[in-house]
Amino acid sequence: MPADVHYFGIRHHGPGSARALVAALNEVRPACVLIEGPADCTSLLPLLASPAMVPPVALLAYAEDDPGGASFWPFAEFSPEYQAVYWAQNNDAQMSLIDLPVSWRLPAKETEPNAADDSNDAEQHDADDSDTDRETDDNNDSTDTTRATTIARDPIGVLANAAGYQDGESWWRDVIEENPQPGPVFAAVADAMTALRAETEPPETFEAAREAHMRLAIAKARKDTEGAIAVVCGAWHVPALREKHTAKDDRALLKGAPKRKIAATWAPWTSPRLANASGYGAGVAAPGWCAHLWNVREHTVASWIAKAARLLREDGHIVSTASLIETERLALTLAAMRDRPQPGLDDIYDAAIATLCNGNPVQWSTIAERLLIGSEVGEIPDDVPRAPLLEDLRRQQKKARLKPEALDRELSIDLRSDAGLFRSTLLHRLKVLDVHWGKLIDAGRSRGTFRERWVVRWEPEFAVSLVEHIVHGPTIERAAVGRMAARLNEAQTLGDLASLVRDALTAQLPEAASHGIERLSNRVAQTSDCSEMLVSLPPMADLIRYGEARASSTGQMETLMNRIIVQGSLALPYASRGLDAEASAIITRAVREADVAIRLVETPDNEINGWVAALQSLLDDLQAAPLVAGACAQLLFAAEQLSPDDAQDLLTRKLSPAVAVTDAAAFFEGFFDGACQRLLYDDGLRESVDGWISTLDEDTFQEFLPLYRRVFSALDINERTRLLQTLFGKISGGLTGLAPLADAADAWERHMSIIMNILAQDN
């Protein structure tokens, strides 16, 4: 005799559906449990019910020849599918996934158009020819078509509207998920879905194939099973699975199924990725609330309010016990007024804002993510097979004592310790593999020190990124070497190559770094682009100056950098001539950054003298771009290689009436961009600028007003006030007349002696 089949239409990740399902399974006691999910991953189901498996987790499946097209099927503790697997495993029932295999969901390989495609085009053409004859009928049926489309897109929403609700989410929560006594849930849901599907068009090809595959799996289970069968699937599919279809028709829908070799395993998931706000189509609004509904069976509302109060108190807010009592009373009152079976999330939210947060929603927003979404990350048992990179990551996480978490956490690393260096190396290698588990804070400020500051946050997508890079190697280190080598081969500019070499050495990938230095050297020999050479200097200087924090070998890089400085110095005067505004801005930025890099690494005298000579050559070069010349003058002045008198004389000449206003304005921008504070203290520079601006007519002044605003925007309000007061003679702005005391050295010694005596007395 064919086995009895019981259909349980559930909502994915619904705690009420999960609770009702467990009760139904206990009553039916099926010998076989069939679950909506990729059929070719059935062998992994027993692992899901392992006591060491901690949800949320996800079934990860991908094509072996294309790991980038991976698919996930998440499971939370409150997911009905998870509870179905757990029940079957603990009650010795057979279990199986019955949906289409993974290969149906993977991106298709590019193929030539086939006969089937041609026949579809022909059918569409025939349909187009008959459009005119059916125009009147289409107009009459437009209302029915719109309703059918609406039902297929949002069946729960249609039921909610019929019940007087504004959205399907609220209705479903009140009737099923949050209802303490929902009644015969599955029978009612099946009847409702049957009525709705009766008013819709047949499903599209993919959905039709899904339902055909599930019907065939159910039919096979009926033949092979002695005892009841439980089918756990999305509520929308129940009517289609109960319908009578011939096996021949169902197999026809599956004809031409894609065949690809699949790899599958379990991967940790996070509670934020169960939320629909993350883009997960089957997600829920508040995973934290759903987990609470599943885990807390009594005093649900009171315990939830207590959890919110605890978070508010941790943030320093004053929350009294009396306010908790009033919050629960108000939530109960609101639920009664809204005719709900018990207070839901909306009722508690309104009550909490009014009582716990004193009517201030901003205060609630400080705890909303932690309370409603959570930060849980699933755990996979050690005996679960993983992709090689995922297995190596697990080992290194354990060794580094870094637990993946779904919320931002700041991490301070001391590179002088072996443990700190290992953590840093792991995070840097993962960045090479596009796994940005950690983000470096203030990377520029932390250079040159033995400390790094990171913000770490784990995302489930990182597992996909690692799977994609299996082609580069089976371990994190080997994959990072392979990926870095590929990126070095793809890089086309010196700047990109230098940055990648720096990243390779930072990630302790000497093999890739050597390959990058070789490519960098070859590129230097081939290029004559001055801007490209200058842009490559900052990352090289970072590595040379701060490489000692990781004990990196930088000898080759120093030699290469000195070579680039010489070539860049020789090319700069010619590269700065005949430039338009955009090209001038590019070379100016490159010169500024290169100058910082050159002075940072304490370049040998020969090279730095050549660089200074190149900058000086542009000051009186009439063909040089004024913006570049102004920037060079500023750099020389800041390095005390251009005296104040010479700077004032140069500025007076460059801003004289004999110079075109456009060129004068460009020189002014180059000289004072980021350094206009000098006008507060240098009388000569200020007088030169004031005299130039005062000679401009009104139209010319307004034309260059945006430039002045941009330059002077570096001054804060106090500095602007001081500048204006100095211009109008209210205060003295210069440093004229100031000189060190004749006995300054002796006075300093006496001062230090007094301080040391005071400190000695305190001790």
Short mmCIF file of C-alpha atoms in Angstrom, two decimals, residues 163-618:
data_model
loop_
_atom_site.label_atom_id
_atom_site.label_comp_id
_atom_site.label_asym_id
_atom_site.label_seq_id
_atom_site.Cartn_x
_atom_site.Cartn_y
_atom_site.Cartn_z
CA ALA A 163 -8.21 40.09 6.67
CA GLY A 164 -7.93 43.88 6.94
CA TYR A 165 -4.16 44.08 7.41
CA GLN A 166 -1.93 46.53 5.60
CA ASP A 167 0.89 44.05 4.95
CA GLY A 168 1.37 40.32 4.81
CA GLU A 169 4.16 40.25 7.38
CA SER A 170 1.94 41.54 10.19
CA TRP A 171 -0.88 39.16 9.30
CA TRP A 172 1.36 36.10 9.14
CA ARG A 173 2.98 36.94 12.47
CA ASP A 174 -0.39 37.42 14.20
CA VAL A 175 -1.98 34.29 12.79
CA ILE A 176 0.92 31.85 12.91
CA GLU A 177 4.33 32.99 14.13
CA GLU A 178 3.30 34.84 17.31
CA ASN A 179 -0.06 33.19 17.97
CA PRO A 180 0.09 31.08 21.16
CA GLN A 181 -2.88 28.99 19.93
CA PRO A 182 -2.79 29.02 16.12
CA GLY A 183 -5.15 26.04 15.68
CA PRO A 184 -4.92 23.68 12.65
CA VAL A 185 -2.21 25.70 10.92
CA PHE A 186 -1.20 23.49 8.04
CA ALA A 187 -4.69 22.57 6.90
CA ALA A 188 -5.75 26.22 6.91
CA VAL A 189 -2.62 27.33 5.04
CA ALA A 190 -3.08 24.59 2.44
CA ASP A 191 -6.72 25.60 1.84
CA ALA A 192 -5.78 29.27 1.52
CA MET A 193 -2.98 28.57 -0.94
CA THR A 194 -5.17 26.27 -2.99
CA ALA A 195 -7.76 29.03 -3.37
CA LEU A 196 -5.11 31.56 -4.35
CA ARG A 197 -3.36 29.34 -6.89
CA ALA A 198 -6.67 28.65 -8.55
CA GLU A 199 -6.71 32.30 -9.63
CA THR A 200 -3.17 32.42 -11.00
CA GLU A 201 -1.49 31.37 -14.23
CA PRO A 202 0.65 28.22 -14.38
CA PRO A 203 4.11 28.76 -12.89
CA GLU A 204 7.08 29.78 -15.00
CA THR A 205 9.43 27.15 -16.40
CA PHE A 206 11.87 27.06 -13.49
CA GLU A 207 9.16 26.95 -10.80
CA ALA A 208 7.26 24.32 -12.76
CA ALA A 209 10.42 22.19 -12.94
CA ARG A 210 10.95 22.57 -9.19
CA GLU A 211 7.46 21.35 -8.38
CA ALA A 212 7.72 18.52 -10.92
CA HIS A 213 10.98 17.32 -9.34
CA MET A 214 9.42 17.39 -5.86
CA ARG A 215 6.34 15.46 -7.05
CA LEU A 216 8.53 12.76 -8.56
CA ALA A 217 10.55 12.50 -5.35
CA ILE A 218 7.35 12.19 -3.29
CA ALA A 219 6.02 9.48 -5.62
CA LYS A 220 9.25 7.51 -5.29
CA ALA A 221 9.17 7.82 -1.50
CA ARG A 222 5.58 6.51 -1.41
CA LYS A 223 6.70 3.36 -3.20
CA ASP A 224 9.79 2.81 -1.09
CA THR A 225 8.49 3.72 2.37
CA GLU A 226 6.44 1.75 4.84
CA GLY A 227 4.75 4.27 7.04
CA ALA A 228 3.72 7.89 6.87
CA ILE A 229 5.61 10.51 4.87
CA ALA A 230 5.97 14.14 5.89
CA VAL A 231 6.63 16.76 3.20
CA VAL A 232 8.03 20.04 4.51
CA CYS A 233 7.95 22.78 1.87
CA GLY A 234 7.08 26.41 1.28
CA ALA A 235 3.37 27.00 1.77
CA TRP A 236 2.93 28.21 -1.82
CA HIS A 237 4.02 24.82 -3.21
CA VAL A 238 1.58 22.64 -1.24
CA PRO A 239 -1.33 22.76 -3.73
CA ALA A 240 0.96 21.96 -6.67
CA LEU A 241 2.53 19.00 -4.88
CA ARG A 242 -0.88 17.56 -3.97
CA GLU A 243 -2.17 17.82 -7.54
CA LYS A 244 -2.34 14.72 -9.73
CA HIS A 245 0.29 14.79 -12.48
CA THR A 246 1.57 11.91 -14.55
CA ALA A 247 5.18 10.96 -14.08
CA LYS A 248 5.64 11.30 -17.83
CA ASP A 249 4.56 14.95 -17.81
CA ASP A 250 6.76 15.76 -14.83
CA ARG A 251 9.79 14.10 -16.43
CA ALA A 252 9.17 16.12 -19.59
CA LEU A 253 9.55 19.32 -17.58
CA LEU A 254 12.96 18.11 -16.38
CA LYS A 255 14.22 17.14 -19.82
CA GLY A 256 17.59 18.67 -20.69
CA ALA A 257 18.61 19.17 -17.07
CA PRO A 258 22.09 20.71 -16.71
CA LYS A 259 24.79 18.31 -15.58
CA ARG A 260 27.81 19.62 -13.72
CA LYS A 261 30.07 18.19 -11.04
CA ILE A 262 29.09 19.72 -7.71
CA ALA A 263 30.94 20.20 -4.42
CA ALA A 264 28.98 20.95 -1.26
CA THR A 265 29.64 21.45 2.43
CA TRP A 266 28.42 23.38 5.46
CA ALA A 267 29.60 26.92 6.18
CA PRO A 268 29.02 29.22 9.17
CA TRP A 269 26.25 31.80 8.69
CA THR A 270 25.41 34.90 10.70
CA SER A 271 22.21 36.24 12.17
CA PRO A 272 22.50 39.59 10.30
CA ARG A 273 22.46 37.62 7.05
CA LEU A 274 19.15 36.03 8.02
CA ALA A 275 17.54 39.48 7.93
CA ASN A 276 15.73 40.55 4.78
CA ALA A 277 17.50 43.92 5.09
CA SER A 278 20.68 42.13 4.00
CA GLY A 279 19.08 41.33 0.65
CA TYR A 280 18.23 37.72 1.51
CA GLY A 281 14.91 37.09 -0.23
CA ALA A 282 13.63 34.52 2.27
CA GLY A 283 14.88 36.50 5.25
CA VAL A 284 12.94 37.78 8.24
CA ALA A 285 12.66 41.31 9.58
CA ALA A 286 14.18 40.58 13.00
CA PRO A 287 16.21 37.35 13.45
CA GLY A 288 16.80 38.22 17.11
CA TRP A 289 13.06 38.39 17.78
CA CYS A 290 12.47 35.10 15.92
CA ALA A 291 15.17 33.37 17.98
CA HIS A 292 13.58 34.77 21.14
CA LEU A 293 10.14 33.43 20.14
CA TRP A 294 11.63 29.99 19.58
CA ASN A 295 13.75 29.78 22.73
CA VAL A 296 11.42 31.46 25.23
CA ARG A 297 8.06 29.73 25.57
CA GLU A 298 6.75 31.52 28.67
CA HIS A 299 6.69 35.21 29.59
CA THR A 300 7.90 36.00 26.10
CA VAL A 301 7.07 39.70 26.20
CA ALA A 302 8.45 40.34 29.68
CA SER A 303 11.77 38.62 28.96
CA TRP A 304 12.15 40.52 25.67
CA ILE A 305 11.58 43.85 27.44
CA ALA A 306 14.11 42.83 30.09
CA LYS A 307 16.66 42.09 27.37
CA ALA A 308 16.09 45.54 25.87
CA ALA A 309 16.46 47.16 29.29
CA ARG A 310 19.74 45.34 29.91
CA LEU A 311 21.19 46.68 26.64
CA LEU A 312 20.04 50.21 27.45
CA ARG A 313 21.67 50.00 30.88
CA GLU A 314 24.90 48.72 29.34
CA ASP A 315 24.91 51.88 27.20
CA GLY A 316 24.59 54.03 30.30
CA HIS A 317 20.86 54.83 30.17
CA ILE A 318 18.80 54.88 33.34
CA VAL A 319 16.04 52.27 33.16
CA SER A 320 13.95 51.66 36.26
CA THR A 321 12.14 48.45 37.16
CA ALA A 322 8.87 50.37 37.22
CA SER A 323 9.37 51.42 33.59
CA LEU A 324 9.73 47.75 32.61
CA ILE A 325 6.41 46.93 34.24
CA GLU A 326 4.74 49.87 32.50
CA THR A 327 6.22 48.81 29.16
CA GLU A 328 4.70 45.33 29.43
CA ARG A 329 1.32 46.74 30.49
CA LEU A 330 1.31 49.21 27.61
CA ALA A 331 2.30 46.49 25.11
CA LEU A 332 -0.56 44.28 26.32
CA THR A 333 -2.98 47.19 26.03
CA LEU A 334 -1.84 48.03 22.51
CA ALA A 335 -2.20 44.38 21.42
CA ALA A 336 -5.75 44.28 22.81
CA MET A 337 -6.67 47.53 21.06
CA ARG A 338 -5.25 46.17 17.79
CA ASP A 339 -7.09 42.85 18.24
CA ARG A 340 -3.92 40.75 18.30
CA PRO A 341 -3.55 37.42 20.13
CA GLN A 342 -0.53 38.68 22.08
CA PRO A 343 1.84 41.66 21.87
CA GLY A 344 3.99 41.57 18.79
CA LEU A 345 7.17 43.34 17.85
CA ASP A 346 5.35 46.53 16.80
CA ASP A 347 3.43 46.71 20.08
CA ILE A 348 6.57 46.23 22.17
CA TYR A 349 8.44 48.80 20.09
CA ASP A 350 5.76 51.47 20.60
CA ALA A 351 5.56 50.71 24.30
CA ALA A 352 9.35 50.73 24.76
CA ILE A 353 9.74 54.08 23.02
CA ALA A 354 7.09 55.63 25.26
CA THR A 355 8.33 54.25 28.58
CA LEU A 356 11.90 52.91 28.40
CA CYS A 357 13.19 55.61 26.04
CA ASN A 358 11.12 58.58 27.26
CA GLY A 359 9.59 58.99 23.80
CA ASN A 360 12.99 59.24 22.07
CA PRO A 361 13.36 56.80 19.12
CA VAL A 362 17.05 57.71 18.78
CA GLN A 363 17.74 56.08 22.14
CA TRP A 364 16.11 52.87 20.94
CA SER A 365 18.14 52.95 17.71
CA THR A 366 21.35 52.56 19.73
CA ILE A 367 20.34 49.01 20.71
CA ALA A 368 18.10 48.07 17.77
CA GLU A 369 20.73 46.17 15.79
CA ARG A 370 22.01 44.19 18.76
CA LEU A 371 18.48 43.40 19.94
CA LEU A 372 16.60 42.75 16.70
CA ILE A 373 19.36 41.39 14.47
CA GLY A 374 21.97 39.94 16.82
CA SER A 375 25.56 39.02 16.14
CA GLU A 376 25.53 35.23 16.30
CA VAL A 377 27.87 33.27 14.04
CA GLY A 378 27.32 29.56 13.49
CA GLU A 379 29.89 26.89 14.24
CA ILE A 380 30.77 23.86 12.15
CA PRO A 381 32.05 20.65 13.82
CA ASP A 382 35.63 19.65 13.17
CA ASP A 383 34.58 16.43 11.45
CA VAL A 384 32.51 18.20 8.78
CA PRO A 385 34.32 18.16 5.41
CA ARG A 386 35.19 21.64 4.18
CA ALA A 387 36.68 23.16 1.11
CA PRO A 388 40.48 23.18 1.55
CA LEU A 389 40.76 26.94 2.06
CA LEU A 390 37.88 26.98 4.53
CA GLU A 391 39.52 24.18 6.51
CA ASP A 392 42.84 26.03 6.57
CA LEU A 393 41.08 29.23 7.64
CA ARG A 394 39.45 27.39 10.55
CA ARG A 395 42.83 26.10 11.71
CA GLN A 396 44.43 29.53 11.48
CA GLN A 397 41.52 31.23 13.24
CA LYS A 398 41.95 28.76 16.08
CA LYS A 399 45.69 29.33 16.21
CA ALA A 400 45.28 33.12 16.12
CA ARG A 401 42.48 32.96 18.70
CA LEU A 402 40.29 35.08 16.46
CA LYS A 403 36.65 34.09 16.64
CA PRO A 404 34.49 35.24 13.71
CA GLU A 405 31.78 37.63 14.89
CA ALA A 406 29.01 39.38 12.99
CA LEU A 407 29.44 42.77 14.70
CA ASP A 408 32.26 45.28 14.42
CA ARG A 409 34.98 44.70 17.01
CA GLU A 410 38.16 46.74 17.32
CA LEU A 411 41.36 44.75 17.50
CA SER A 412 44.75 46.14 18.54
CA ILE A 413 47.76 44.12 17.41
CA ASP A 414 51.34 44.36 18.70
CA LEU A 415 53.66 43.28 15.89
CA ARG A 416 56.54 42.68 18.33
CA SER A 417 54.86 39.53 19.63
CA ASP A 418 54.65 36.31 17.63
CA ALA A 419 50.91 36.09 18.26
CA GLY A 420 50.32 39.66 17.12
CA LEU A 421 52.43 39.22 13.99
CA PHE A 422 50.57 36.00 13.15
CA ARG A 423 47.19 37.73 13.49
CA SER A 424 48.27 40.63 11.34
CA THR A 425 49.72 38.35 8.67
CA LEU A 426 46.51 36.32 8.53
CA LEU A 427 44.33 39.42 8.11
CA HIS A 428 46.62 40.85 5.42
CA ARG A 429 46.68 37.55 3.51
CA LEU A 430 42.91 37.36 3.62
CA LYS A 431 42.75 40.88 2.17
CA VAL A 432 44.82 39.64 -0.75
CA LEU A 433 42.12 36.98 -1.26
CA ASP A 434 39.36 39.64 -1.23
CA VAL A 435 38.27 38.56 2.25
CA HIS A 436 38.11 41.84 4.14
CA TRP A 437 37.47 40.31 7.54
CA GLY A 438 39.58 43.07 9.04
CA LYS A 439 39.81 46.72 8.02
CA LEU A 440 42.95 48.60 9.02
CA ILE A 441 42.22 51.85 10.89
CA ASP A 442 44.44 54.88 10.30
CA ALA A 443 46.84 52.84 8.20
CA GLY A 444 49.02 55.89 7.54
CA ARG A 445 49.32 56.83 11.20
CA SER A 446 50.08 53.30 12.31
CA ARG A 447 53.01 52.94 9.90
CA GLY A 448 56.36 53.13 11.57
CA THR A 449 55.02 51.72 14.80
CA PHE A 450 54.77 48.19 16.13
CA ARG A 451 51.03 48.45 16.58
CA GLU A 452 48.10 48.01 14.18
CA ARG A 453 44.46 48.81 14.82
CA TRP A 454 41.81 46.81 12.98
CA VAL A 455 38.04 46.58 12.95
CA VAL A 456 37.01 42.97 12.34
CA ARG A 457 33.58 41.76 11.22
CA TRP A 458 32.81 38.38 9.66
CA GLU A 459 30.43 38.08 6.71
CA PRO A 460 29.21 34.75 5.24
CA GLU A 461 30.17 35.88 1.73
CA PHE A 462 33.80 35.51 2.75
CA ALA A 463 33.39 31.75 2.43
CA VAL A 464 32.44 32.22 -1.22
CA SER A 465 35.49 34.42 -1.83
CA LEU A 466 37.73 31.73 -0.40
CA VAL A 467 36.07 29.03 -2.48
CA GLU A 468 36.65 31.14 -5.59
CA HIS A 469 40.38 31.26 -4.88
CA ILE A 470 40.85 27.51 -4.54
CA VAL A 471 42.37 27.64 -8.04
CA HIS A 472 45.35 29.54 -6.57
CA GLY A 473 46.23 27.03 -3.86
CA PRO A 474 44.87 24.75 -1.11
CA THR A 475 46.02 26.91 1.84
CA ILE A 476 45.63 30.58 2.75
CA GLU A 477 49.35 31.22 2.18
CA ARG A 478 49.62 29.41 -1.16
CA ALA A 479 46.37 30.91 -2.44
CA ALA A 480 47.53 34.40 -1.41
CA VAL A 481 50.82 33.87 -3.26
CA GLY A 482 48.97 32.73 -6.37
CA ARG A 483 46.43 35.52 -6.23
CA MET A 484 49.11 38.17 -5.65
CA ALA A 485 51.17 36.83 -8.55
CA ALA A 486 48.12 37.08 -10.80
CA ARG A 487 47.46 40.66 -9.70
CA LEU A 488 51.12 41.58 -10.28
CA ASN A 489 50.93 40.19 -13.79
CA GLU A 490 47.80 42.23 -14.44
CA ALA A 491 49.23 45.52 -13.09
CA GLN A 492 50.20 48.00 -15.80
CA THR A 493 51.66 50.97 -13.92
CA LEU A 494 54.59 51.47 -11.59
CA GLY A 495 52.28 52.80 -8.88
CA ASP A 496 50.12 49.69 -8.95
CA LEU A 497 53.15 47.41 -8.98
CA ALA A 498 54.78 49.22 -6.07
CA SER A 499 51.57 49.07 -4.01
CA LEU A 500 51.20 45.35 -4.69
CA VAL A 501 54.82 44.65 -3.73
CA ARG A 502 54.26 46.53 -0.47
CA ASP A 503 51.11 44.47 0.18
CA ALA A 504 52.96 41.25 -0.61
CA LEU A 505 55.75 41.97 1.87
CA THR A 506 53.25 43.14 4.49
CA ALA A 507 51.39 39.84 4.09
CA GLN A 508 54.70 37.92 4.45
CA LEU A 509 54.63 36.61 0.87
CA PRO A 510 58.31 36.86 -0.12
CA GLU A 511 57.89 34.68 -3.21
CA ALA A 512 55.24 37.01 -4.65
CA ALA A 513 57.20 40.09 -3.54
CA SER A 514 60.33 38.91 -5.40
CA HIS A 515 58.26 38.40 -8.53
CA GLY A 516 56.79 41.89 -8.08
CA ILE A 517 60.19 43.55 -7.59
CA GLU A 518 61.40 41.88 -10.76
CA ARG A 519 58.39 43.20 -12.67
CA LEU A 520 58.83 46.59 -11.07
CA SER A 521 62.46 46.75 -12.17
CA ASN A 522 61.56 45.78 -15.72
CA ARG A 523 58.83 48.37 -15.82
CA VAL A 524 61.18 51.12 -14.60
CA ALA A 525 63.55 50.29 -17.47
CA GLN A 526 60.73 50.59 -19.99
CA THR A 527 58.85 53.68 -18.86
CA SER A 528 59.57 57.34 -19.52
CA ASP A 529 56.40 58.63 -17.90
CA CYS A 530 57.47 60.98 -15.10
CA SER A 531 54.08 60.94 -13.35
CA GLU A 532 54.06 57.14 -13.28
CA MET A 533 57.54 57.07 -11.75
CA LEU A 534 56.68 59.63 -9.07
CA VAL A 535 53.43 57.86 -8.10
CA SER A 536 55.39 54.66 -7.41
CA LEU A 537 57.61 56.30 -4.78
CA PRO A 538 55.14 56.61 -1.80
CA PRO A 539 54.37 52.88 -1.45
CA MET A 540 58.07 52.07 -1.87
CA ALA A 541 58.97 54.62 0.80
CA ASP A 542 56.37 53.16 3.15
CA LEU A 543 57.97 49.77 2.78
CA ILE A 544 61.56 50.98 3.18
CA ARG A 545 60.87 53.33 6.10
CA TYR A 546 58.51 51.09 8.05
CA GLY A 547 59.56 47.64 6.89
CA GLU A 548 61.50 47.00 10.09
CA ALA A 549 58.23 46.41 11.96
CA ARG A 550 58.02 43.12 10.06
CA ALA A 551 61.72 42.48 9.54
CA SER A 552 61.24 42.64 5.77
CA SER A 553 64.21 42.71 3.44
CA THR A 554 64.14 46.05 1.61
CA GLY A 555 67.61 46.19 0.06
CA GLN A 556 66.40 45.64 -3.48
CA MET A 557 63.61 48.17 -2.98
CA GLU A 558 66.04 50.87 -1.78
CA THR A 559 68.22 50.45 -4.85
CA LEU A 560 65.20 50.53 -7.12
CA MET A 561 63.74 53.60 -5.43
CA ASN A 562 67.00 55.54 -5.76
CA ARG A 563 67.02 54.65 -9.44
CA ILE A 564 63.48 55.92 -9.88
CA ILE A 565 64.32 59.16 -8.02
CA VAL A 566 67.17 59.85 -10.44
CA GLN A 567 65.05 59.11 -13.50
CA GLY A 568 62.09 61.09 -12.14
CA SER A 569 64.31 64.08 -11.31
CA LEU A 570 65.68 64.14 -14.84
CA ALA A 571 62.23 63.80 -16.41
CA LEU A 572 60.36 66.30 -14.19
CA PRO A 573 61.42 69.57 -15.88
CA TYR A 574 60.34 68.30 -19.29
CA ALA A 575 57.16 66.61 -18.01
CA SER A 576 55.98 69.89 -16.43
CA ARG A 577 55.87 71.87 -19.66
CA GLY A 578 52.85 72.60 -21.85
CA LEU A 579 50.25 71.04 -19.58
CA ASP A 580 46.53 71.76 -19.39
CA ALA A 581 44.73 72.20 -16.08
CA GLU A 582 43.95 68.51 -15.59
CA ALA A 583 47.46 67.30 -16.42
CA SER A 584 48.93 70.02 -14.19
CA ALA A 585 46.84 68.81 -11.26
CA ILE A 586 47.97 65.21 -11.81
CA ILE A 587 51.69 66.00 -11.95
CA THR A 588 51.39 68.43 -9.00
CA ARG A 589 49.82 65.77 -6.80
CA ALA A 590 52.50 63.28 -7.87
CA VAL A 591 55.31 65.78 -7.07
CA ARG A 592 53.92 66.51 -3.59
CA GLU A 593 53.56 62.82 -2.68
CA ALA A 594 56.95 61.96 -4.16
CA ASP A 595 58.65 64.74 -2.18
CA VAL A 596 57.20 63.38 1.08
CA ALA A 597 58.39 59.88 0.14
CA ILE A 598 61.89 61.00 -0.80
CA ARG A 599 62.43 62.91 2.44
CA LEU A 600 60.82 60.12 4.49
CA VAL A 601 63.43 57.50 3.63
CA GLU A 602 66.43 59.76 4.13
CA THR A 603 67.52 59.50 0.52
CA PRO A 604 71.30 59.66 -0.15
CA ASP A 605 72.72 63.12 -0.83
CA ASN A 606 73.32 62.58 -4.53
CA GLU A 607 69.73 61.59 -5.22
CA ILE A 608 68.13 64.22 -3.00
CA ASN A 609 70.35 66.94 -4.44
CA GLY A 610 69.23 65.92 -7.89
CA TRP A 611 65.59 66.06 -6.77
CA VAL A 612 66.04 69.53 -5.24
CA ALA A 613 67.74 70.74 -8.41
CA ALA A 614 64.80 69.49 -10.47
CA LEU A 615 62.34 71.40 -8.25
CA GLN A 616 64.46 74.55 -8.40
CA SER A 617 64.71 74.39 -12.18
CA LEU A 618 60.95 74.86 -12.46
#
